[in-house]
Amino acid sequence: MEQLARGCKNYENFLKTPGVGPFTAAMLCVLLCDPSIFANGRQFAAYIGLAPRSRGSGGKNYVTGIPSKFNCDSESRAVLVECAQAIARCKNKSLWVEEILRRKPKKVALIAIANKLARQVWAMANKGESFKQMVVLTA
């Protein structure tokens, strides 16, 4: 499976992302072979089941709840939550991860980390760039 995924242009970029291993990178290559299917990272996260879906027409937008396991790609969701657990167990966590783990219950924090990871991966695939650790400056 890894040999097939190496042919994907984003495979090496996905491997540089924290918490992502060869299996997850191969799965993301399949999901994001054409990232333009999703308008933004939020739509991709909602497809996987990590963010609320939004629908609307005529200027009215309705934000529904996070999709149930039958209305989303639950296998991909489970794999990204496992990646979030790996990020949470890491010794050198980012400040954002440490803060969310401290403030929220663990399962809620893991979904938030997985949501952020899904959005970052979509942006990487859309722009064709590798992972960049964002530095958050506080006043």
PDB file of C-alpha atoms in Angstrom:
ATOM      1  CA  MET A   1       0.000   0.000   0.000  1.00  0.00           C
ATOM      2  CA  GLU A   2       2.867   2.327   0.813  1.00  0.00           C
ATOM      3  CA  GLN A   3       4.445   1.717  -2.605  1.00  0.00           C
ATOM      4  CA  LEU A   4       1.212   2.685  -4.340  1.00  0.00           C
ATOM      5  CA  ALA A   5       0.846   5.814  -2.213  1.00  0.00           C
ATOM      6  CA  ARG A   6       4.387   6.953  -3.028  1.00  0.00           C
ATOM      7  CA  GLY A   7       3.122   7.758  -6.514  1.00  0.00           C
ATOM      8  CA  CYS A   8       0.820  10.414  -5.060  1.00  0.00           C
ATOM      9  CA  LYS A   9       2.292  13.906  -5.155  1.00  0.00           C
ATOM     10  CA  ASN A  10       1.238  14.733  -1.564  1.00  0.00           C
ATOM     11  CA  TYR A  11       2.362  11.512   0.145  1.00  0.00           C
ATOM     12  CA  GLU A  12       5.727  12.836   1.327  1.00  0.00           C
ATOM     13  CA  ASN A  13       4.118  16.073   2.526  1.00  0.00           C
ATOM     14  CA  PHE A  14       1.532  14.132   4.546  1.00  0.00           C
ATOM     15  CA  LEU A  15       4.269  12.053   6.200  1.00  0.00           C
ATOM     16  CA  LYS A  16       5.887  15.241   7.556  1.00  0.00           C
ATOM     17  CA  THR A  17       2.703  16.104   9.464  1.00  0.00           C
ATOM     18  CA  PRO A  18       2.805  15.330  13.210  1.00  0.00           C
ATOM     19  CA  GLY A  19       0.846  12.223  14.152  1.00  0.00           C
ATOM     20  CA  VAL A  20       0.518  10.961  10.569  1.00  0.00           C
ATOM     21  CA  GLY A  21       2.102   7.649   9.632  1.00  0.00           C
ATOM     22  CA  PRO A  22       2.329   5.711   6.355  1.00  0.00           C
ATOM     23  CA  PHE A  23      -1.169   4.208   6.600  1.00  0.00           C
ATOM     24  CA  THR A  24      -2.818   7.552   7.346  1.00  0.00           C
ATOM     25  CA  ALA A  25      -0.819   9.293   4.615  1.00  0.00           C
ATOM     26  CA  ALA A  26      -1.957   6.671   2.088  1.00  0.00           C
ATOM     27  CA  MET A  27      -5.585   7.078   3.205  1.00  0.00           C
ATOM     28  CA  LEU A  28      -5.305  10.862   2.869  1.00  0.00           C
ATOM     29  CA  CYS A  29      -3.853  10.462  -0.637  1.00  0.00           C
ATOM     30  CA  VAL A  30      -7.000   8.581  -1.619  1.00  0.00           C
ATOM     31  CA  LEU A  31      -9.358  11.062   0.063  1.00  0.00           C
ATOM     32  CA  LEU A  32      -7.558  14.145  -1.254  1.00  0.00           C
ATOM     33  CA  CYS A  33      -6.450  13.001  -4.707  1.00  0.00           C
ATOM     34  CA  ASP A  34      -8.414  16.052  -5.924  1.00  0.00           C
ATOM     35  CA  PRO A  35      -8.752  18.504  -3.001  1.00  0.00           C
ATOM     36  CA  SER A  36     -10.784  20.938  -5.122  1.00  0.00           C
ATOM     37  CA  ILE A  37     -13.829  18.679  -4.547  1.00  0.00           C
ATOM     38  CA  PHE A  38     -14.111  20.410  -1.170  1.00  0.00           C
ATOM     39  CA  ALA A  39     -14.493  24.200  -1.135  1.00  0.00           C
ATOM     40  CA  ASN A  40     -12.454  24.551   2.048  1.00  0.00           C
ATOM     41  CA  GLY A  41     -10.962  22.618   4.933  1.00  0.00           C
ATOM     42  CA  ARG A  42     -14.172  22.917   6.921  1.00  0.00           C
ATOM     43  CA  GLN A  43     -16.111  21.009   4.256  1.00  0.00           C
ATOM     44  CA  PHE A  44     -13.465  18.291   4.283  1.00  0.00           C
ATOM     45  CA  ALA A  45     -13.623  18.038   8.085  1.00  0.00           C
ATOM     46  CA  ALA A  46     -17.434  17.882   7.910  1.00  0.00           C
ATOM     47  CA  TYR A  47     -17.255  15.107   5.299  1.00  0.00           C
ATOM     48  CA  ILE A  48     -15.086  13.068   7.642  1.00  0.00           C
ATOM     49  CA  GLY A  49     -17.357  13.843  10.600  1.00  0.00           C
ATOM     50  CA  LEU A  50     -15.143  16.168  12.634  1.00  0.00           C
ATOM     51  CA  ALA A  51     -17.039  19.446  12.154  1.00  0.00           C
ATOM     52  CA  PRO A  52     -20.704  20.453  11.951  1.00  0.00           C
ATOM     53  CA  ARG A  53     -22.214  20.499   8.482  1.00  0.00           C
ATOM     54  CA  SER A  54     -23.815  23.638   7.143  1.00  0.00           C
ATOM     55  CA  ARG A  55     -26.579  23.880   4.591  1.00  0.00           C
ATOM     56  CA  GLY A  56     -28.631  26.713   3.291  1.00  0.00           C
ATOM     57  CA  SER A  57     -30.039  28.676   0.417  1.00  0.00           C
ATOM     58  CA  GLY A  58     -31.501  32.092  -0.136  1.00  0.00           C
ATOM     59  CA  GLY A  59     -29.065  33.726   2.237  1.00  0.00           C
ATOM     60  CA  LYS A  60     -30.024  31.566   5.229  1.00  0.00           C
ATOM     61  CA  ASN A  61     -27.394  29.163   6.469  1.00  0.00           C
ATOM     62  CA  TYR A  62     -28.203  26.386   8.896  1.00  0.00           C
ATOM     63  CA  VAL A  63     -25.424  24.764  10.854  1.00  0.00           C
ATOM     64  CA  THR A  64     -26.405  21.232  11.799  1.00  0.00           C
ATOM     65  CA  GLY A  65     -24.681  19.058  14.356  1.00  0.00           C
ATOM     66  CA  ILE A  66     -21.644  16.904  13.789  1.00  0.00           C
ATOM     67  CA  PRO A  67     -22.789  14.055  11.504  1.00  0.00           C
ATOM     68  CA  SER A  68     -23.575  10.702  13.025  1.00  0.00           C
ATOM     69  CA  LYS A  69     -21.397   7.725  12.220  1.00  0.00           C
ATOM     70  CA  PHE A  70     -23.709   6.655   9.379  1.00  0.00           C
ATOM     71  CA  ASN A  71     -23.627  10.033   7.614  1.00  0.00           C
ATOM     72  CA  CYS A  72     -19.867  10.432   7.424  1.00  0.00           C
ATOM     73  CA  ASP A  73     -16.683   8.577   6.574  1.00  0.00           C
ATOM     74  CA  SER A  74     -16.331   6.925   9.994  1.00  0.00           C
ATOM     75  CA  GLU A  75     -13.202   4.908   9.135  1.00  0.00           C
ATOM     76  CA  SER A  76     -11.305   8.060   8.160  1.00  0.00           C
ATOM     77  CA  ARG A  77     -12.638   9.799  11.253  1.00  0.00           C
ATOM     78  CA  ALA A  78     -11.333   7.011  13.474  1.00  0.00           C
ATOM     79  CA  VAL A  79      -7.894   7.143  11.844  1.00  0.00           C
ATOM     80  CA  LEU A  80      -7.638  10.928  12.281  1.00  0.00           C
ATOM     81  CA  VAL A  81      -8.720  10.651  15.925  1.00  0.00           C
ATOM     82  CA  GLU A  82      -5.906   8.110  16.401  1.00  0.00           C
ATOM     83  CA  CYS A  83      -3.520  10.660  14.886  1.00  0.00           C
ATOM     84  CA  ALA A  84      -4.866  13.243  17.347  1.00  0.00           C
ATOM     85  CA  GLN A  85      -4.166  10.816  20.200  1.00  0.00           C
ATOM     86  CA  ALA A  86      -0.586  10.474  18.982  1.00  0.00           C
ATOM     87  CA  ILE A  87      -0.254  14.270  18.930  1.00  0.00           C
ATOM     88  CA  ALA A  88      -1.701  14.489  22.454  1.00  0.00           C
ATOM     89  CA  ARG A  89       0.795  11.890  23.760  1.00  0.00           C
ATOM     90  CA  CYS A  90       3.769  13.634  22.148  1.00  0.00           C
ATOM     91  CA  LYS A  91       6.268  15.226  24.550  1.00  0.00           C
ATOM     92  CA  ASN A  92       6.792  18.427  22.544  1.00  0.00           C
ATOM     93  CA  LYS A  93       3.200  19.492  21.981  1.00  0.00           C
ATOM     94  CA  SER A  94       2.342  22.857  20.556  1.00  0.00           C
ATOM     95  CA  LEU A  95       0.999  25.456  22.945  1.00  0.00           C
ATOM     96  CA  TRP A  96      -2.467  25.197  21.357  1.00  0.00           C
ATOM     97  CA  VAL A  97      -2.623  21.437  21.957  1.00  0.00           C
ATOM     98  CA  GLU A  98      -1.493  21.806  25.572  1.00  0.00           C
ATOM     99  CA  GLU A  99      -4.097  24.503  26.229  1.00  0.00           C
ATOM    100  CA  ILE A 100      -7.010  22.594  24.708  1.00  0.00           C
ATOM    101  CA  LEU A 101      -6.061  19.412  26.574  1.00  0.00           C
ATOM    102  CA  ARG A 102      -5.954  21.398  29.808  1.00  0.00           C
ATOM    103  CA  ARG A 103      -9.296  23.218  29.285  1.00  0.00           C
ATOM    104  CA  LYS A 104     -11.541  20.561  27.720  1.00  0.00           C
ATOM    105  CA  PRO A 105     -12.420  16.944  28.483  1.00  0.00           C
ATOM    106  CA  LYS A 106      -9.993  14.584  26.743  1.00  0.00           C
ATOM    107  CA  LYS A 107     -12.410  13.217  24.117  1.00  0.00           C
ATOM    108  CA  VAL A 108     -13.627  16.694  23.171  1.00  0.00           C
ATOM    109  CA  ALA A 109     -10.043  17.892  22.908  1.00  0.00           C
ATOM    110  CA  LEU A 110      -9.098  14.932  20.684  1.00  0.00           C
ATOM    111  CA  ILE A 111     -11.922  15.731  18.256  1.00  0.00           C
ATOM    112  CA  ALA A 112     -10.793  19.372  18.162  1.00  0.00           C
ATOM    113  CA  ILE A 113      -7.204  18.322  17.443  1.00  0.00           C
ATOM    114  CA  ALA A 114      -8.378  15.904  14.728  1.00  0.00           C
ATOM    115  CA  ASN A 115     -10.545  18.663  13.219  1.00  0.00           C
ATOM    116  CA  LYS A 116      -7.568  21.019  13.058  1.00  0.00           C
ATOM    117  CA  LEU A 117      -5.407  18.252  11.598  1.00  0.00           C
ATOM    118  CA  ALA A 118      -7.978  17.538   8.867  1.00  0.00           C
ATOM    119  CA  ARG A 119      -8.137  21.221   7.921  1.00  0.00           C
ATOM    120  CA  GLN A 120      -4.334  21.498   7.835  1.00  0.00           C
ATOM    121  CA  VAL A 121      -4.032  18.385   5.670  1.00  0.00           C
ATOM    122  CA  TRP A 122      -6.630  19.732   3.226  1.00  0.00           C
ATOM    123  CA  ALA A 123      -4.733  23.040   2.988  1.00  0.00           C
ATOM    124  CA  MET A 124      -1.472  21.157   2.376  1.00  0.00           C
ATOM    125  CA  ALA A 125      -3.059  19.110  -0.410  1.00  0.00           C
ATOM    126  CA  ASN A 126      -4.749  22.148  -1.939  1.00  0.00           C
ATOM    127  CA  LYS A 127      -1.568  24.267  -1.996  1.00  0.00           C
ATOM    128  CA  GLY A 128       0.871  21.392  -2.574  1.00  0.00           C
ATOM    129  CA  GLU A 129       3.021  22.479   0.374  1.00  0.00           C
ATOM    130  CA  SER A 130       4.546  20.547   3.240  1.00  0.00           C
ATOM    131  CA  PHE A 131       3.576  20.957   6.903  1.00  0.00           C
ATOM    132  CA  LYS A 132       4.527  24.223   8.569  1.00  0.00           C
ATOM    133  CA  GLN A 133       4.340  24.560  12.328  1.00  0.00           C
ATOM    134  CA  MET A 134       2.393  27.744  13.024  1.00  0.00           C
ATOM    135  CA  VAL A 135       3.734  29.902  15.840  1.00  0.00           C
ATOM    136  CA  VAL A 136       1.068  31.633  17.901  1.00  0.00           C
ATOM    137  CA  LEU A 137       2.163  34.942  19.340  1.00  0.00           C
ATOM    138  CA  THR A 138       0.441  36.289  22.422  1.00  0.00           C
ATOM    139  CA  ALA A 139       0.332  39.885  23.523  1.00  0.00           C
TER     140      ALA A 139
END
